[in-house]
Amino acid sequence: MISVRLHGREETITLDEFEARVRQGQVAPSTPVNFPVLTGPAWVDARELELFRRLYAPARLHFTRAFSLGRFPVFTAVLCVAQVVLFFSVAGWERVVGVDDLVAAGAKWRPNIVELGETWRLFTANVLHRDILHLLFNMFFLFNVGGTVENAYRLQDYLLILVASALGTTCLSTLMSDQPSVGVSGVVLGLFGAASVFGYKYSEILPRRYRRYFGGAVLPYAIFILYVGLASPDTDNWGHLGGMLGGLIATLPLQPSLLYVGKPTGTWRTRATPILVIAALVGVTLGVGPIIRALGPRYVTVEDHTSGLAFIHPAGWHFGENHLGYPAWGNSLGASIGLRAETRTSEPYSLPRLRQAFLQEELAGREEEGEITAVRVLGERPFLLPGGRAVELTVALESRAGPQITRNILVERGYYAYKVVLTAPAAWAAAYGPIFDTMAAGFRLTEPDQLEDARRTVATFPGMSSAHVELGNQLAAIGDVTAAGQAFQRALEALPDQPDATFGLAKLALDYGGDLETAERRVTALFERRPDDASVAALLADLRQRLGHTEEACQVLQEALDRAPDPPEDLRTRLTALSCRGVGWAE
């Protein structure tokens, strides 16, 4: 038992009651007390007891007596007004702001941040709004819960909570969603998280009239906002969650301003720490931007083994279709790489014809169909690509997605042709220039599956003449004239009368500008051996036509038509195209 003298009266109370009165501030340091176990019969001031000194917390008592939410939250009000002004400066007299205007003003969009290094958007996205209702809804909650947190903490602590909530919102949203988003609702959730932490940590010393607010009212409001977000398909729920986590984490180590007893603003260290943390968060966020731009995004490689090509694109791009209907990989901003590979068996591709067909058939055809409009060639230059001949066309066009700048790389590789289209919205074309340069440099030609199979067959059966013929055919298909000729020669070494090797050497000369007279003599001898072979007849006719012997070419085609019981339509078409003299030529 302990005896105390309060208000001129002496009371004897239990130890538990004494501790409770000390915590509540009902026992002052100068209150006379008698604790027989420690003081014997003597009376001493309460401050002389270790028990009292351990329990007595003047700062907490001051907090309980002085805490109030009645002070007008000036900073929060200024923040709300600034966002209203910003909204009308972006929207003008419109009630809804378009996506393009929001993105231009600083909305969060993953490609801009992780590919272009525009990390400043992690801050600006929090103060933009898409329409009047969005703005008013967020301002209502920001003023109410923000004003509460501003009253509870020092200004620098409040700023830290705001910055942490803002970064938590946009960082988690960027990580989990590639859609554009704006709004301060994530920060509002962060402030609700801060208020929840405050209520949990200081519920015992809060004035009774505020305990219910911090203990029971804050959480339902937060749940309500989360529910509204989940019920709306256009709401960035990842941003809401990130904002709440940011506010919670930032508030955990903070103390309310009233707990700095005798030093309302704290020591220089306590004053400076939040400012230093804010500076670090802002500095790191903005400093990462130039690093992203310098290093570029992380790339992944895509390989088409059938056509023999490989290219790279930024990780995270999704598969789809571009404005020309090509298979493409792109991001939500509209940047993409589309590719179409073509192959044929009759003759090699010609780069000038490939260019002409691309401009006059593909682009012009899409323009006539209304898919794209206002096609304009901005520039043309050779494109260096080992293993093929290529040209790059820079084209400006209008599509359903808006104005775009495209870099079109057209590649001729023997019997293969490739069209690579790098596309970016006109507004972001310059920013994507370095990324597209890296992607263009990563484009390379590989060996098609058929060529690899032919190589394996030759390695397995090096003495098989037909295996070397197939290898020669596949090498000729990719335009490797020297290697193809060597393969055909090896086939003839293994089997001197190999007709397919003779045919392959002659076709190689015809396709890629070899010795046509020697080729014509070889195929003439082959035609005498195989007069019923339509392919040999067609090759001999082509060689004679190329040498200027049109009538002899017609004669070969007519002989083939006469011999074949069911001749290929291609022979008749060739005969007609030569405009041979004589009534019976094309009949």
Coordinates of C-alpha atoms in Angstrom, one line a residue:
M1 CA 0.0 0.0 0.0
I2 CA 1.1 3.6 -0.7
S3 CA -0.1 6.7 1.1
V4 CA -0.3 10.0 -0.8
R5 CA -1.3 13.5 0.1
L6 CA -3.5 15.0 -2.6
H7 CA -5.4 18.3 -2.3
G8 CA -4.8 18.4 1.4
R9 CA -6.0 14.9 2.0
E10 CA -4.2 11.8 2.8
E11 CA -5.1 8.6 0.9
T12 CA -3.9 5.1 1.1
I13 CA -4.1 3.3 -2.2
T14 CA -2.9 0.1 -3.8
L15 CA 0.2 -0.1 -5.9
D16 CA -1.8 -0.7 -9.1
E17 CA -3.9 2.4 -8.4
F18 CA -0.8 4.4 -7.7
E19 CA 0.7 3.4 -11.1
A20 CA -2.5 4.2 -12.9
R21 CA -2.7 7.7 -11.3
V22 CA 0.9 8.4 -12.2
R23 CA 0.2 7.5 -15.9
Q24 CA -2.8 9.7 -15.9
G25 CA -0.9 12.7 -14.4
Q26 CA -2.9 12.8 -11.2
V27 CA 0.3 12.4 -9.1
A28 CA 2.7 15.3 -9.6
P29 CA 6.5 15.0 -9.0
S30 CA 6.2 17.1 -5.8
T31 CA 3.3 15.1 -4.3
P32 CA 4.3 13.7 -0.8
V33 CA 4.1 9.9 -0.7
N34 CA 4.9 7.3 1.9
F35 CA 5.9 3.8 0.7
P36 CA 6.9 2.0 3.9
V37 CA 8.8 -0.7 2.0
L38 CA 11.1 1.9 0.6
T39 CA 10.8 5.1 2.7
G40 CA 9.9 3.6 6.1
P41 CA 7.8 6.1 8.1
A42 CA 9.2 9.1 6.2
W43 CA 7.3 11.1 3.6
V44 CA 9.1 12.0 0.4
D45 CA 8.4 13.7 -2.9
A46 CA 7.1 11.3 -5.5
R47 CA 10.0 12.2 -7.9
E48 CA 12.4 10.5 -5.4
L49 CA 10.8 7.1 -6.1
E50 CA 12.3 5.1 -9.0
L51 CA 8.8 3.7 -9.5
F52 CA 7.4 7.2 -10.1
R53 CA 10.3 8.2 -12.4
R54 CA 9.7 5.1 -14.5
L55 CA 6.0 5.7 -15.0
Y56 CA 5.9 9.5 -15.2
A57 CA 5.9 10.7 -18.8
P58 CA 5.2 14.4 -19.1
A59 CA 5.3 14.3 -22.9
R60 CA 2.5 11.7 -23.0
L61 CA 0.5 13.7 -20.5
H62 CA 1.0 16.8 -22.5
F63 CA -0.1 14.9 -25.6
T64 CA -3.3 13.7 -23.9
R65 CA -4.2 17.2 -22.7
A66 CA -3.2 19.1 -25.8
F67 CA -4.0 16.9 -28.8
S68 CA -6.7 18.4 -31.0
L69 CA -7.8 18.2 -34.6
G70 CA -9.3 21.7 -34.5
R71 CA -6.3 23.5 -36.2
F72 CA -7.1 24.3 -39.9
P73 CA -4.9 22.2 -42.1
V74 CA -3.3 25.0 -44.2
F75 CA -0.9 22.9 -46.1
T76 CA -3.5 20.3 -47.1
A77 CA -5.9 23.0 -48.2
V78 CA -3.1 24.6 -50.4
L79 CA -2.4 21.1 -51.9
C80 CA -6.1 20.7 -52.7
V81 CA -6.4 24.1 -54.3
A82 CA -3.2 23.4 -56.4
Q83 CA -4.7 20.3 -57.8
V84 CA -7.9 22.0 -58.7
V85 CA -6.0 24.7 -60.5
L86 CA -3.8 22.1 -62.2
F87 CA -6.9 20.2 -63.4
F88 CA -8.4 23.2 -65.1
S89 CA -5.1 24.2 -66.6
V90 CA -4.9 20.8 -68.3
A91 CA -8.7 20.4 -69.1
G92 CA -9.5 23.9 -69.9
W93 CA -13.3 24.2 -70.0
E94 CA -13.8 20.5 -70.6
R95 CA -15.1 18.2 -67.8
V96 CA -13.1 15.2 -69.0
V97 CA -9.4 15.1 -69.9
G98 CA -8.3 12.9 -72.8
V99 CA -5.8 10.2 -72.3
D100 CA -3.3 11.9 -74.7
D101 CA -3.5 15.1 -72.7
L102 CA -3.0 13.3 -69.4
V103 CA 0.0 11.4 -70.8
A104 CA 1.5 14.7 -72.1
A105 CA 0.9 16.3 -68.7
G106 CA 2.6 13.5 -66.8
A107 CA 0.3 10.5 -66.3
K108 CA 1.8 7.2 -65.1
W109 CA 2.4 4.9 -68.1
R110 CA 4.8 2.0 -67.7
P111 CA 6.5 2.3 -71.1
N112 CA 7.4 6.0 -70.5
I113 CA 8.9 5.1 -67.1
V114 CA 10.7 1.8 -67.6
E115 CA 11.7 2.2 -71.3
L116 CA 12.1 6.0 -71.7
G117 CA 13.3 6.8 -68.2
E118 CA 10.6 9.4 -67.5
T119 CA 10.6 8.6 -63.7
W120 CA 9.3 12.1 -62.9
R121 CA 5.9 10.7 -63.8
L122 CA 6.0 8.7 -60.5
F123 CA 5.3 12.1 -58.8
T124 CA 3.2 14.0 -61.4
A125 CA 0.7 11.2 -61.9
N126 CA -0.5 11.7 -58.3
V127 CA -1.7 15.2 -58.9
L128 CA -3.6 14.8 -62.2
H129 CA -7.2 13.8 -62.5
R130 CA -9.3 12.5 -65.4
D131 CA -12.6 14.3 -64.8
I132 CA -14.5 16.6 -62.4
L133 CA -16.0 13.8 -60.3
H134 CA -12.7 12.1 -60.0
L135 CA -11.2 15.4 -58.8
L136 CA -14.0 16.3 -56.3
F137 CA -14.1 12.8 -54.8
N138 CA -10.4 12.7 -54.2
M139 CA -10.3 16.3 -52.9
F140 CA -13.0 15.6 -50.3
F141 CA -11.1 12.6 -48.8
L142 CA -7.7 14.3 -49.1
F143 CA -8.8 17.4 -47.2
N144 CA -10.4 15.3 -44.4
V145 CA -7.9 12.6 -43.8
G146 CA -4.9 14.8 -44.9
G147 CA -6.0 17.5 -42.5
T148 CA -6.1 14.9 -39.7
V149 CA -2.6 13.6 -40.4
E150 CA -1.3 17.2 -40.8
N151 CA -2.7 18.0 -37.3
A152 CA -1.1 14.9 -35.8
Y153 CA 2.5 15.2 -37.2
R154 CA 5.0 17.8 -37.9
L155 CA 5.0 19.4 -41.4
Q156 CA 8.2 17.6 -42.4
D157 CA 6.8 14.3 -41.2
Y158 CA 3.6 14.9 -43.1
L159 CA 5.5 15.7 -46.3
L160 CA 7.4 12.4 -45.9
I161 CA 4.1 10.5 -45.6
L162 CA 2.8 12.2 -48.7
V163 CA 5.9 11.5 -50.8
A164 CA 6.1 7.9 -49.6
S165 CA 2.5 7.3 -50.4
A166 CA 2.8 8.9 -53.8
L167 CA 5.8 6.8 -54.7
G168 CA 4.2 3.7 -53.3
T169 CA 1.2 4.3 -55.5
T170 CA 3.0 4.8 -58.8
C171 CA 5.8 2.3 -58.2
L172 CA 3.5 -0.6 -57.5
S173 CA 1.1 0.4 -60.3
T174 CA 4.0 0.6 -62.7
L175 CA 5.2 -2.8 -61.7
M176 CA 1.8 -4.5 -61.9
S177 CA -0.1 -2.6 -64.6
D178 CA 0.8 -1.3 -68.0
Q179 CA -2.3 1.0 -68.3
P180 CA -2.1 4.8 -67.8
S181 CA -3.3 6.1 -64.5
V182 CA -3.7 9.4 -62.6
G183 CA -5.1 10.6 -59.3
V184 CA -4.3 11.3 -55.7
S185 CA -6.5 8.4 -54.4
G186 CA -3.4 6.3 -53.7
V187 CA -2.0 9.1 -51.5
V188 CA -5.4 9.3 -49.8
L189 CA -5.1 5.6 -49.0
G190 CA -1.6 6.2 -47.7
L191 CA -2.9 8.9 -45.4
F192 CA -5.6 6.5 -44.2
G193 CA -2.8 4.0 -43.5
A194 CA -0.9 6.7 -41.6
A195 CA -3.9 7.5 -39.5
S196 CA -4.4 3.8 -38.7
V197 CA -0.8 3.5 -37.5
F198 CA -1.3 6.7 -35.4
G199 CA -4.4 5.3 -33.8
Y200 CA -2.8 1.9 -33.1
K201 CA 0.3 3.3 -31.6
Y202 CA -1.2 6.1 -29.4
S203 CA -4.7 4.9 -28.6
E204 CA -3.9 4.7 -24.9
I205 CA -2.9 8.4 -24.6
L206 CA -5.4 9.9 -27.1
P207 CA -8.1 12.0 -25.7
R208 CA -11.2 9.9 -25.3
R209 CA -13.2 11.9 -28.0
Y210 CA -10.6 11.0 -30.6
R211 CA -10.1 7.3 -29.8
R212 CA -13.2 6.2 -31.7
Y213 CA -12.2 8.2 -34.8
F214 CA -8.8 6.7 -35.1
G215 CA -9.8 3.3 -33.8
G216 CA -13.0 2.7 -35.7
A217 CA -13.7 5.3 -38.3
V218 CA -10.5 5.4 -40.3
L219 CA -10.5 1.8 -41.4
P220 CA -14.1 1.7 -42.8
Y221 CA -13.3 4.8 -44.9
A222 CA -10.3 3.1 -46.3
I223 CA -12.2 -0.1 -47.0
F224 CA -14.9 2.0 -48.7
I225 CA -12.4 3.6 -51.1
L226 CA -10.9 0.2 -51.9
Y227 CA -14.3 -1.3 -52.6
V228 CA -15.2 1.6 -54.9
G229 CA -11.9 0.9 -56.8
L230 CA -12.6 -2.9 -57.0
A231 CA -16.1 -2.2 -58.3
S232 CA -14.8 0.0 -61.1
P233 CA -12.8 -1.6 -64.0
D234 CA -11.0 1.7 -64.7
T235 CA -9.6 2.1 -61.2
D236 CA -5.9 1.4 -60.5
N237 CA -6.3 -0.9 -57.5
W238 CA -2.6 -1.7 -57.5
G239 CA -1.9 2.0 -57.1
H240 CA -4.3 2.1 -54.1
L241 CA -2.6 -0.8 -52.5
G242 CA 0.9 0.7 -53.1
G243 CA -0.2 4.0 -51.6
M244 CA -1.6 2.5 -48.5
L245 CA 1.6 0.4 -48.0
G246 CA 3.8 3.5 -48.6
G247 CA 1.9 5.5 -46.0
L248 CA 1.9 2.7 -43.4
I249 CA 5.6 2.1 -43.7
A250 CA 6.6 5.8 -43.7
T251 CA 4.5 6.4 -40.5
L252 CA 5.8 3.5 -38.4
P253 CA 8.9 5.3 -37.1
L254 CA 7.4 8.7 -36.8
Q255 CA 6.2 10.4 -33.6
P256 CA 3.4 13.0 -33.2
S257 CA 4.6 16.6 -32.9
L258 CA 3.3 16.9 -29.3
L259 CA 5.6 14.2 -28.1
Y260 CA 8.6 16.5 -28.6
V261 CA 8.3 17.9 -25.0
G262 CA 10.2 21.1 -24.4
K263 CA 11.4 21.0 -28.0
P264 CA 8.3 21.3 -30.1
T265 CA 10.3 21.0 -33.3
G266 CA 12.8 18.5 -32.0
T267 CA 16.6 18.6 -32.2
W268 CA 18.4 19.4 -35.5
R269 CA 18.6 15.6 -36.2
T270 CA 14.9 15.0 -35.7
R271 CA 14.1 18.0 -37.8
A272 CA 16.5 17.1 -40.6
T273 CA 15.9 13.4 -40.9
P274 CA 12.5 13.5 -42.7
I275 CA 13.8 16.2 -45.0
L276 CA 16.9 14.1 -45.8
V277 CA 14.7 11.0 -46.4
I278 CA 12.4 13.0 -48.7
A279 CA 15.5 14.4 -50.6
A280 CA 16.8 10.8 -51.0
L281 CA 13.5 9.5 -52.3
V282 CA 13.2 12.3 -54.8
G283 CA 16.8 12.2 -55.8
V284 CA 16.9 8.5 -56.3
T285 CA 13.6 8.5 -58.3
L286 CA 14.7 11.3 -60.6
G287 CA 18.3 9.9 -60.8
V288 CA 17.2 6.6 -62.1
G289 CA 15.7 8.2 -65.2
P290 CA 19.0 9.1 -66.9
I291 CA 20.3 5.6 -66.0
I292 CA 17.4 3.9 -67.7
R293 CA 17.8 6.1 -70.8
A294 CA 21.6 5.3 -70.9
L295 CA 21.3 1.6 -70.4
G296 CA 18.0 1.1 -72.2
P297 CA 15.4 -1.5 -71.3
R298 CA 16.0 -5.2 -70.9
Y299 CA 15.6 -7.0 -74.2
V300 CA 14.4 -10.5 -75.1
T301 CA 15.2 -12.4 -78.3
V302 CA 12.6 -13.9 -80.7
E303 CA 13.8 -16.4 -83.3
D304 CA 11.9 -17.7 -86.3
H305 CA 13.6 -21.0 -87.2
T306 CA 11.5 -21.6 -90.2
S307 CA 12.4 -18.5 -92.1
G308 CA 15.8 -18.0 -90.4
L309 CA 15.8 -14.7 -88.6
A310 CA 16.1 -13.3 -85.1
F311 CA 15.3 -10.0 -83.5
I312 CA 15.0 -8.4 -80.1
H313 CA 12.4 -6.3 -78.3
P314 CA 12.0 -4.9 -74.8
A315 CA 10.9 -7.4 -72.2
G316 CA 7.3 -7.0 -71.3
W317 CA 6.1 -6.2 -74.8
H318 CA 3.0 -8.2 -75.8
F319 CA 2.2 -10.2 -79.0
G320 CA -0.4 -8.8 -81.3
E321 CA -0.8 -7.2 -84.7
N322 CA 0.5 -3.9 -86.2
H323 CA -1.1 -1.4 -88.6
L324 CA -0.1 -3.6 -91.6
G325 CA -1.6 -6.8 -90.1
Y326 CA 1.9 -8.2 -89.4
P327 CA 2.5 -10.3 -86.3
A328 CA 4.0 -7.8 -83.9
W329 CA 5.2 -7.3 -80.4
G330 CA 4.4 -4.0 -78.7
N331 CA 3.5 -2.0 -75.6
S332 CA 0.5 -0.1 -74.5
L333 CA 2.0 3.2 -75.6
G334 CA 1.8 2.1 -79.2
A335 CA 5.5 1.3 -79.9
S336 CA 5.9 -2.0 -81.7
I337 CA 8.0 -4.2 -84.0
G338 CA 6.2 -6.1 -86.7
L339 CA 7.6 -8.7 -89.0
R340 CA 6.6 -10.7 -92.0
A341 CA 8.8 -13.3 -93.6
E342 CA 8.1 -14.6 -97.2
T343 CA 9.6 -17.3 -99.3
R344 CA 9.2 -18.6 -102.9
T345 CA 10.8 -21.3 -105.1
S346 CA 10.7 -19.8 -108.6
E347 CA 13.3 -17.0 -108.5
P348 CA 15.1 -14.8 -105.9
Y349 CA 13.6 -11.7 -104.6
S350 CA 14.8 -8.3 -106.0
L351 CA 15.3 -5.5 -103.4
P352 CA 14.0 -2.8 -105.8
R353 CA 10.8 -4.8 -106.5
L354 CA 10.4 -5.6 -102.9
R355 CA 10.6 -1.9 -102.1
Q356 CA 8.1 -1.1 -104.8
A357 CA 5.7 -3.8 -103.7
F358 CA 5.8 -2.6 -100.1
L359 CA 5.0 1.0 -101.0
Q360 CA 2.6 0.4 -103.8
E361 CA 0.8 -2.7 -102.6
E362 CA 1.0 -2.9 -98.9
L363 CA 0.9 0.8 -97.8
A364 CA -1.1 2.0 -100.8
G365 CA -3.5 -1.0 -100.4
R366 CA -4.1 -0.2 -96.7
E367 CA -4.6 3.4 -97.6
E368 CA -7.3 2.6 -100.1
E369 CA -9.0 0.4 -97.5
G370 CA -9.0 3.3 -95.1
E371 CA -6.8 1.5 -92.5
I372 CA -4.1 4.1 -92.8
T373 CA -4.0 7.5 -94.4
A374 CA -1.6 10.3 -95.4
V375 CA 1.4 8.0 -96.2
R376 CA 4.6 10.0 -96.7
V377 CA 8.1 8.7 -97.2
L378 CA 10.5 10.8 -95.1
G379 CA 13.8 9.1 -95.9
E380 CA 15.5 6.1 -97.4
R381 CA 19.0 4.6 -96.8
P382 CA 20.8 1.3 -97.2
F383 CA 20.7 -1.0 -94.2
L384 CA 23.8 -3.1 -93.5
L385 CA 22.8 -6.7 -92.7
P386 CA 25.3 -9.6 -93.0
G387 CA 23.9 -12.3 -95.3
G388 CA 21.3 -10.1 -97.1
R389 CA 20.7 -6.9 -98.9
A390 CA 18.4 -4.4 -97.2
V391 CA 17.0 -0.9 -97.3
E392 CA 15.4 1.2 -94.6
L393 CA 12.4 3.4 -95.4
T394 CA 11.2 6.0 -92.8
V395 CA 7.5 6.6 -93.3
A396 CA 5.0 8.9 -91.6
L397 CA 1.4 7.9 -91.7
E398 CA -1.9 8.3 -90.0
S399 CA -3.6 5.2 -88.6
R400 CA -6.5 4.5 -86.4
A401 CA -4.1 4.9 -83.4
G402 CA -3.1 8.4 -84.6
P403 CA 0.0 9.8 -86.3
Q404 CA 2.9 7.4 -86.4
I405 CA 6.5 7.3 -87.6
T406 CA 7.6 3.9 -88.9
R407 CA 11.0 2.6 -89.8
N408 CA 10.6 -0.2 -92.4
I409 CA 13.5 -2.5 -93.0
L410 CA 13.1 -4.5 -96.2
V411 CA 15.5 -7.5 -96.6
E412 CA 16.2 -9.6 -99.7
R413 CA 18.0 -12.9 -99.0
G414 CA 17.8 -15.1 -102.1
Y415 CA 14.4 -16.9 -102.1
Y416 CA 13.6 -15.3 -98.7
A417 CA 12.3 -11.8 -98.0
Y418 CA 11.7 -10.1 -94.7
K419 CA 9.8 -6.9 -93.8
V420 CA 10.6 -5.5 -90.3
V421 CA 8.4 -2.5 -89.2
L422 CA 9.4 -0.5 -86.2
T423 CA 6.5 1.8 -85.2
A424 CA 6.1 4.5 -82.6
P425 CA 3.5 7.3 -82.1
A426 CA 4.7 10.5 -83.7
A427 CA 4.8 12.2 -80.2
W428 CA 7.3 9.5 -78.9
A429 CA 9.2 8.7 -82.1
A430 CA 12.2 10.7 -81.1
A431 CA 12.3 9.2 -77.6
Y432 CA 12.1 5.7 -79.0
G433 CA 14.9 6.4 -81.6
P434 CA 17.8 5.0 -79.4
I435 CA 15.7 1.9 -78.5
F436 CA 14.8 1.3 -82.2
D437 CA 18.5 1.7 -83.1
T438 CA 19.3 -1.0 -80.6
M439 CA 16.5 -3.2 -81.9
A440 CA 17.6 -2.7 -85.6
A441 CA 21.2 -3.6 -84.6
G442 CA 19.9 -6.8 -83.0
F443 CA 18.2 -7.9 -86.2
R444 CA 20.1 -10.8 -87.7
L445 CA 19.7 -13.6 -90.2
T446 CA 20.1 -17.2 -89.1
E447 CA 20.0 -20.5 -90.9
P448 CA 16.5 -21.8 -91.6
D449 CA 15.5 -25.2 -90.3
Q450 CA 15.7 -26.7 -93.8
L451 CA 19.3 -25.6 -94.2
E452 CA 20.2 -27.0 -90.8
D453 CA 18.6 -30.3 -91.6
A454 CA 20.5 -30.5 -94.9
R455 CA 23.8 -29.8 -93.0
R456 CA 23.0 -32.6 -90.6
T457 CA 22.3 -35.0 -93.4
V458 CA 25.6 -34.3 -95.1
A459 CA 27.4 -34.7 -91.8
T460 CA 25.8 -38.1 -91.4
F461 CA 26.1 -39.2 -95.0
P462 CA 29.1 -37.3 -96.4
G463 CA 29.3 -39.6 -99.5
M464 CA 25.7 -39.3 -100.5
S465 CA 25.3 -37.2 -103.6
S466 CA 21.7 -36.3 -103.1
A467 CA 22.5 -35.0 -99.6
H468 CA 24.9 -32.5 -101.1
V469 CA 22.3 -31.5 -103.7
E470 CA 19.8 -30.7 -101.0
L471 CA 22.4 -28.7 -99.1
G472 CA 23.2 -26.8 -102.3
N473 CA 19.5 -26.1 -102.9
Q474 CA 19.1 -24.7 -99.4
L475 CA 22.3 -22.6 -99.6
A476 CA 21.1 -21.3 -103.0
A477 CA 17.7 -20.4 -101.3
I478 CA 19.4 -18.0 -98.9
G479 CA 21.7 -16.5 -101.6
D480 CA 25.0 -18.1 -100.5
V481 CA 26.2 -18.7 -104.1
T482 CA 29.7 -19.8 -103.3
A483 CA 28.8 -22.4 -100.8
A484 CA 25.9 -23.6 -102.9
G485 CA 28.2 -24.1 -105.9
Q486 CA 30.7 -26.0 -103.8
A487 CA 27.9 -28.3 -102.5
F488 CA 26.7 -29.1 -106.1
Q489 CA 30.3 -29.8 -107.1
R490 CA 30.7 -32.2 -104.3
A491 CA 27.5 -33.9 -105.4
L492 CA 29.0 -34.3 -108.9
E493 CA 32.3 -35.6 -107.4
A494 CA 30.3 -38.3 -105.6
L495 CA 28.1 -39.1 -108.7
P496 CA 29.4 -37.5 -111.9
D497 CA 26.0 -38.0 -113.7
Q498 CA 24.0 -36.5 -110.9
P499 CA 21.2 -34.6 -112.8
D500 CA 20.0 -32.7 -109.9
A501 CA 23.4 -31.3 -109.2
T502 CA 23.7 -30.2 -112.9
F503 CA 20.3 -28.6 -112.6
G504 CA 21.3 -26.8 -109.4
L505 CA 24.5 -25.3 -110.9
A506 CA 22.6 -24.0 -113.9
K507 CA 19.8 -22.6 -111.8
L508 CA 22.4 -20.9 -109.6
A509 CA 23.9 -19.2 -112.6
L510 CA 20.5 -18.1 -113.9
D511 CA 19.4 -16.7 -110.5
Y512 CA 22.6 -15.0 -109.4
G513 CA 24.3 -14.0 -112.6
G514 CA 26.8 -16.8 -113.3
D515 CA 28.1 -18.2 -116.6
L516 CA 24.9 -18.5 -118.6
E517 CA 26.4 -20.1 -121.7
T518 CA 28.0 -23.0 -119.7
A519 CA 24.8 -23.4 -117.8
E520 CA 22.8 -23.5 -121.1
R521 CA 25.1 -26.2 -122.5
R522 CA 24.7 -28.3 -119.3
V523 CA 20.9 -28.0 -119.2
T524 CA 20.7 -28.8 -123.0
A525 CA 22.5 -32.1 -122.4
L526 CA 20.3 -32.7 -119.4
F527 CA 17.1 -32.0 -121.4
E528 CA 18.2 -34.5 -124.0
R529 CA 18.5 -37.1 -121.2
R530 CA 15.2 -36.0 -119.5
P531 CA 13.0 -34.6 -122.2
D532 CA 9.8 -35.2 -120.2
D533 CA 11.0 -33.2 -117.1
A534 CA 9.0 -30.0 -117.2
S535 CA 11.3 -28.2 -114.7
V536 CA 14.4 -28.9 -116.9
A537 CA 12.5 -27.6 -119.9
A538 CA 11.5 -24.4 -118.0
L539 CA 15.1 -23.8 -116.9
L540 CA 16.5 -24.3 -120.4
A541 CA 13.9 -21.9 -121.8
D542 CA 14.8 -19.3 -119.2
L543 CA 18.5 -19.6 -119.9
R544 CA 18.0 -19.3 -123.7
Q545 CA 15.7 -16.3 -123.2
R546 CA 18.3 -14.7 -121.0
L547 CA 20.9 -15.3 -123.7
G548 CA 18.6 -13.7 -126.3
H549 CA 17.5 -16.9 -128.0
T550 CA 13.8 -16.4 -127.7
E551 CA 12.8 -18.6 -130.6
E552 CA 14.8 -21.5 -129.2
A553 CA 13.2 -20.9 -125.8
C554 CA 9.8 -21.2 -127.4
Q555 CA 10.8 -24.4 -129.1
V556 CA 11.8 -26.0 -125.9
L557 CA 8.6 -25.1 -124.2
Q558 CA 6.5 -26.3 -127.1
E559 CA 8.4 -29.7 -127.1
A560 CA 7.7 -30.1 -123.4
L561 CA 4.0 -29.3 -123.9
D562 CA 3.8 -31.8 -126.8
R563 CA 5.4 -34.6 -124.8
A564 CA 3.7 -34.1 -121.4
P565 CA 0.3 -35.8 -121.2
D566 CA -0.7 -33.4 -118.5
P567 CA 1.7 -30.4 -118.8
P568 CA 2.0 -27.9 -115.9
E569 CA 0.1 -24.7 -116.6
D570 CA 3.3 -22.8 -115.9
L571 CA 4.8 -24.0 -119.2
R572 CA 1.8 -22.7 -121.2
T573 CA 2.0 -19.4 -119.3
R574 CA 5.7 -19.0 -120.1
L575 CA 5.1 -19.8 -123.7
T576 CA 2.3 -17.2 -123.9
A577 CA 4.5 -14.6 -122.2
L578 CA 7.3 -15.1 -124.7
S579 CA 4.9 -14.1 -127.6
C580 CA 6.4 -16.7 -129.9
R581 CA 5.8 -16.7 -133.6
G582 CA 3.7 -19.4 -135.1
V583 CA 0.1 -20.3 -134.7
G584 CA 0.7 -23.5 -132.7
W585 CA 3.2 -22.2 -130.1
A586 CA 0.7 -21.5 -127.4
E587 CA -2.0 -24.0 -128.3

